[in-house]
Coordinates of C-alpha atoms in Angstrom, one line a residue:
M1 CA 0.1 -0.2 0.1
R2 CA 1.4 3.6 -0.8
I3 CA 1.4 6.1 1.6
V4 CA -0.1 9.2 -0.3
N5 CA -1.3 11.4 2.3
I6 CA 2.2 12.5 4.3
K7 CA 4.7 14.3 2.8
N8 CA 7.8 13.4 1.9
F9 CA 7.1 9.7 3.8
R10 CA 9.9 6.7 3.2
D11 CA 12.2 4.2 4.9
I12 CA 15.9 4.8 5.0
K13 CA 17.2 1.4 3.2
G14 CA 20.0 0.0 1.0
Y15 CA 23.0 2.3 2.2
S16 CA 26.0 0.4 2.5
S17 CA 28.9 0.7 5.4
Q18 CA 32.5 0.5 4.4
D19 CA 32.5 -2.7 6.8
G20 CA 29.9 -4.3 4.3
F21 CA 26.5 -3.6 6.4
V22 CA 23.5 -2.7 4.5
I23 CA 20.7 -1.1 6.0
K24 CA 17.5 -3.0 5.8
P25 CA 14.4 -2.1 4.2
Y26 CA 10.9 -0.9 6.3
M27 CA 12.5 -0.4 9.9
I28 CA 13.4 3.1 9.7
F29 CA 10.4 5.5 8.8
R30 CA 10.5 9.4 8.6
G31 CA 8.5 12.1 7.0
G32 CA 6.0 14.5 7.6
A33 CA 3.1 15.3 9.6
L34 CA 0.0 12.9 10.0
D35 CA -2.6 15.2 10.4
K36 CA -3.7 13.9 7.1
L37 CA -3.9 10.1 7.9
T38 CA -6.5 7.9 6.8
I39 CA -8.2 5.1 9.0
K40 CA -6.7 3.0 6.5
E41 CA -3.6 4.2 6.6
Q42 CA -3.4 4.5 10.3
N43 CA -4.1 0.3 10.3
H44 CA -1.0 -0.4 7.8
F45 CA 1.0 1.7 10.2
V46 CA 0.3 -1.1 12.6
D47 CA -0.4 -4.1 10.7
H48 CA 1.9 -3.7 7.9
L49 CA 4.6 -1.9 8.9
K50 CA 4.9 -2.8 12.2
I51 CA 5.5 0.8 13.7
K52 CA 4.4 1.2 17.5
Y53 CA 5.8 5.0 18.0
I54 CA 5.2 8.0 16.5
L55 CA 8.1 10.7 17.7
D56 CA 6.9 14.2 16.5
F57 CA 9.6 16.7 16.2
R58 CA 7.5 19.9 16.3
D59 CA 6.8 22.6 19.1
E60 CA 3.5 22.4 21.0
A61 CA 2.3 25.7 18.7
E62 CA 3.0 24.2 15.5
A63 CA 1.9 20.5 16.3
S64 CA -1.5 22.3 17.4
L65 CA -1.8 23.7 14.0
A66 CA -1.9 20.7 12.4
P67 CA -2.5 17.5 15.2
D68 CA -1.3 13.9 14.3
K69 CA -3.8 11.5 13.5
Q70 CA -3.1 8.9 16.2
H71 CA -3.8 5.0 16.4
E72 CA -4.7 3.6 19.9
N73 CA -2.0 0.6 19.3
I74 CA 0.4 3.4 18.7
L75 CA 2.5 5.5 21.5
Y76 CA 2.6 8.9 20.6
E77 CA 5.8 11.5 22.1
R78 CA 5.7 15.0 20.9
I79 CA 9.9 16.6 21.6
S80 CA 10.5 19.9 20.0
A81 CA 13.9 19.7 17.9
L82 CA 14.6 23.0 17.8
K83 CA 17.1 24.2 20.2
M84 CA 16.1 28.0 19.2
Q85 CA 13.3 29.8 20.9
S86 CA 11.0 30.7 17.3
H87 CA 9.9 34.3 16.9
D88 CA 6.2 33.1 15.5
Q89 CA 4.0 30.1 15.6
Y90 CA 5.0 28.2 12.7
G91 CA 8.6 26.9 14.1
F92 CA 9.9 25.4 10.6
D93 CA 6.8 25.1 8.8
F94 CA 8.2 27.3 6.0
G95 CA 5.5 26.4 3.6
T96 CA 2.5 28.2 5.7
M97 CA 4.7 31.3 5.9
L98 CA 4.7 31.3 2.3
Q99 CA 0.7 32.3 2.8
G100 CA 1.6 35.6 3.4
E101 CA 3.1 38.2 1.6
M102 CA 7.3 37.5 0.7
T103 CA 9.0 40.2 1.3
K104 CA 12.7 40.5 1.1
E105 CA 13.3 41.0 4.8
K106 CA 11.1 38.5 5.8
Y107 CA 12.9 36.1 3.3
N108 CA 16.3 37.2 4.7
Y109 CA 15.2 36.7 8.1
L110 CA 13.9 33.2 7.4
M111 CA 17.2 32.0 5.7
S112 CA 19.1 33.6 8.8
Y113 CA 16.9 31.4 11.2
I114 CA 17.0 28.1 9.2
K115 CA 20.7 28.8 9.1
A116 CA 20.9 29.5 12.7
G117 CA 18.7 26.5 13.5
Y118 CA 20.6 24.1 11.4
K119 CA 24.1 25.2 13.5
E120 CA 22.3 24.4 17.1
M121 CA 20.1 21.2 16.1
A122 CA 22.9 18.6 16.3
F123 CA 23.7 19.0 19.7
N124 CA 23.2 17.5 22.6
N125 CA 19.0 17.4 21.4
P126 CA 16.6 16.5 23.7
A127 CA 14.4 15.1 20.6
Y128 CA 17.5 13.0 19.0
H129 CA 18.5 11.4 22.4
R130 CA 15.0 10.1 22.4
L131 CA 15.2 8.8 19.2
F132 CA 18.4 7.0 19.4
E133 CA 16.5 5.7 22.6
L134 CA 14.1 4.0 20.9
L135 CA 16.0 3.0 18.4
L136 CA 17.7 0.9 20.5
R137 CA 14.4 -0.4 22.2
N138 CA 14.0 -2.6 19.3
D139 CA 10.0 -3.8 20.3
G140 CA 8.6 -1.9 17.6
Y141 CA 9.7 0.2 14.9
V142 CA 9.9 4.1 15.0
Y143 CA 8.5 7.0 12.7
F144 CA 9.7 10.0 13.5
H145 CA 9.0 13.3 11.7
C146 CA 8.3 17.3 11.5
T147 CA 5.9 19.4 9.2
A148 CA 7.5 18.3 5.8
G149 CA 9.8 15.7 7.3
K150 CA 13.1 17.5 5.6
D151 CA 15.1 20.2 8.3
R152 CA 14.4 18.6 12.2
T153 CA 13.7 14.9 10.5
G154 CA 16.4 15.1 8.1
V155 CA 19.0 16.3 10.6
A156 CA 17.8 13.3 12.6
G157 CA 18.1 10.8 9.3
F158 CA 21.8 12.1 8.5
L159 CA 22.7 11.5 12.7
I160 CA 21.2 7.6 12.4
M161 CA 23.2 7.0 9.2
I162 CA 26.4 8.2 10.5
A163 CA 25.6 6.3 13.5
L164 CA 25.2 2.9 11.9
G165 CA 28.9 3.5 10.3
M166 CA 27.4 5.3 6.4
S167 CA 29.6 7.6 4.7
E168 CA 28.7 11.1 5.2
E169 CA 28.4 11.6 1.4
D170 CA 26.0 8.7 1.4
A171 CA 24.1 10.7 4.8
I172 CA 24.3 13.8 2.6
Q173 CA 22.4 12.1 -0.2
E174 CA 19.9 10.0 2.1
Y175 CA 18.7 13.8 3.3
L176 CA 18.5 15.6 -0.2
L177 CA 16.6 12.6 -1.3
S178 CA 13.7 14.8 0.4
N179 CA 13.6 17.3 -2.7
I180 CA 12.2 14.3 -5.1
Y181 CA 9.6 13.4 -2.2
L182 CA 8.5 16.7 -1.5
K183 CA 7.9 18.2 -5.2
E184 CA 4.4 16.9 -5.6
S185 CA 2.9 18.4 -2.5
N186 CA 5.5 21.6 -3.1
D187 CA 3.9 21.7 -6.7
E188 CA 0.3 21.6 -5.5
L189 CA 1.1 24.1 -2.5
C190 CA 2.6 26.7 -5.3
Q191 CA -0.1 26.3 -7.2
Q192 CA -2.8 26.3 -4.6
L193 CA -1.3 29.7 -3.2
Q194 CA -0.9 31.2 -6.8
I195 CA 2.7 31.7 -6.4
P196 CA 4.2 33.0 -9.7
E197 CA 7.1 31.1 -11.4
K198 CA 10.0 33.5 -10.2
L199 CA 8.9 33.7 -6.6
R200 CA 8.7 30.2 -6.8
E201 CA 12.3 29.8 -7.3
E202 CA 13.4 32.3 -4.9
C203 CA 11.5 30.4 -2.3
R204 CA 13.1 27.4 -2.8
P205 CA 15.6 27.3 0.3
L206 CA 12.3 27.3 2.0
L207 CA 10.6 24.6 0.4
Y208 CA 13.1 22.1 -0.4
V209 CA 16.7 20.9 1.4
Q210 CA 19.7 22.6 0.8
R211 CA 23.3 20.8 0.7
E212 CA 24.7 24.0 1.9
L213 CA 22.4 23.7 5.3
I214 CA 23.3 20.0 6.3
E215 CA 27.0 21.1 5.5
I216 CA 26.7 24.3 8.2
M217 CA 25.6 21.7 10.8
I218 CA 28.5 18.8 9.4
Q219 CA 31.3 22.3 9.9
S220 CA 29.5 23.1 13.1
I221 CA 30.3 19.6 14.5
R222 CA 33.7 19.7 12.7
V223 CA 34.6 22.8 14.6
K224 CA 33.8 21.3 18.0
Y225 CA 34.7 17.9 17.5
R226 CA 37.7 15.9 16.2
S227 CA 35.5 13.4 14.6
Y228 CA 31.9 12.0 14.4
D229 CA 32.7 8.9 17.2
E230 CA 33.7 11.7 19.5
F231 CA 30.6 13.4 18.6
L232 CA 27.7 10.6 19.3
L233 CA 29.7 10.0 22.3
Q234 CA 30.1 13.8 24.0
E235 CA 26.5 14.7 22.8
Y236 CA 24.4 11.3 22.9
N237 CA 26.3 8.9 25.0
F238 CA 26.4 7.0 21.8
D239 CA 29.3 4.3 22.6
N240 CA 31.0 1.7 20.4
E241 CA 28.8 -0.5 22.1
K242 CA 25.5 1.0 21.2
R243 CA 26.5 1.9 17.9
R244 CA 27.3 -2.4 17.6
R245 CA 23.6 -3.3 18.6
L246 CA 22.3 -0.6 16.9
K247 CA 24.1 -2.0 13.4
E248 CA 22.9 -5.2 14.9
I249 CA 19.4 -4.4 14.8
Y250 CA 19.1 -2.2 11.6
C251 CA 21.5 -3.5 9.1
E252 CA 22.3 -7.2 7.2

C-alpha cells in the first residue's frame, strides 16, 4: 500500500557501510506530519509496517495547527527538535509562512533563522536523544517526523546514518532525497497559493532541503569535535557498544 497522505514519507534503506553492512528496508521510517492520515493508512502503520512509536519533532504551537492522527496501538510522543526560540507560531513550517506576502526582509529573516537552526540542532538535542533510545529499544519500529520531514527530520536521518557507520556523503544524499519526495506536494502548494514561477524559485530554499544547510551542521560538528565517533559519544552518550547494537538491529 502506498502512503499518499504524508509528505516526504519513506524508509531509510539500502545504504552500505565501508565494513560491509547494509541498512535493512522497512525498519526506519521518516516523513512529515500525520494530520491527513486516513484510517486505512493508520491501520497500515500498525498491521503492515509494524510501527509502534511516533516521535513528533514539532513544538507545541506548530503541532496544534495540524495535530497528528493517532492510532490507539501506537505510542505518540512530541519533543521539539528546535533548540532556538521561534519568533512566530510556525517553527520550521516554511510552507505555511509562504501564505503571507514574501518580502525581501521576511525572506532574509527566514534564511538566517533556518541557518542558525542548523548550527545548533545536532547538539545534545533531547528529541534526538529520545529517537536513539527508541531505535535501540527494538520492540517496535519508530516513525519520526516534523511538518514536511525535511529539516529537523533530515538532521535526525543524517545522524542515524552516521551512527550506523554510513559515509558522510551517503548521509548527505539521504538528506537530499527529500527534494524528490517533496516535489509533488510543493508544486500543489505553490499552485494552491498562486505563487508565481519567479517567486517559487526564490523561495526554493524554504520548500526544499539544500546541501549548503546540512554542510552548515556538519561544519558546526567539525569545529567542536575531531570525529563523528567523538561527537556521538559526547553529545548522545552513543558509544561503540550502542552503535554495534544499532547495526545489529538495522543492518545486515
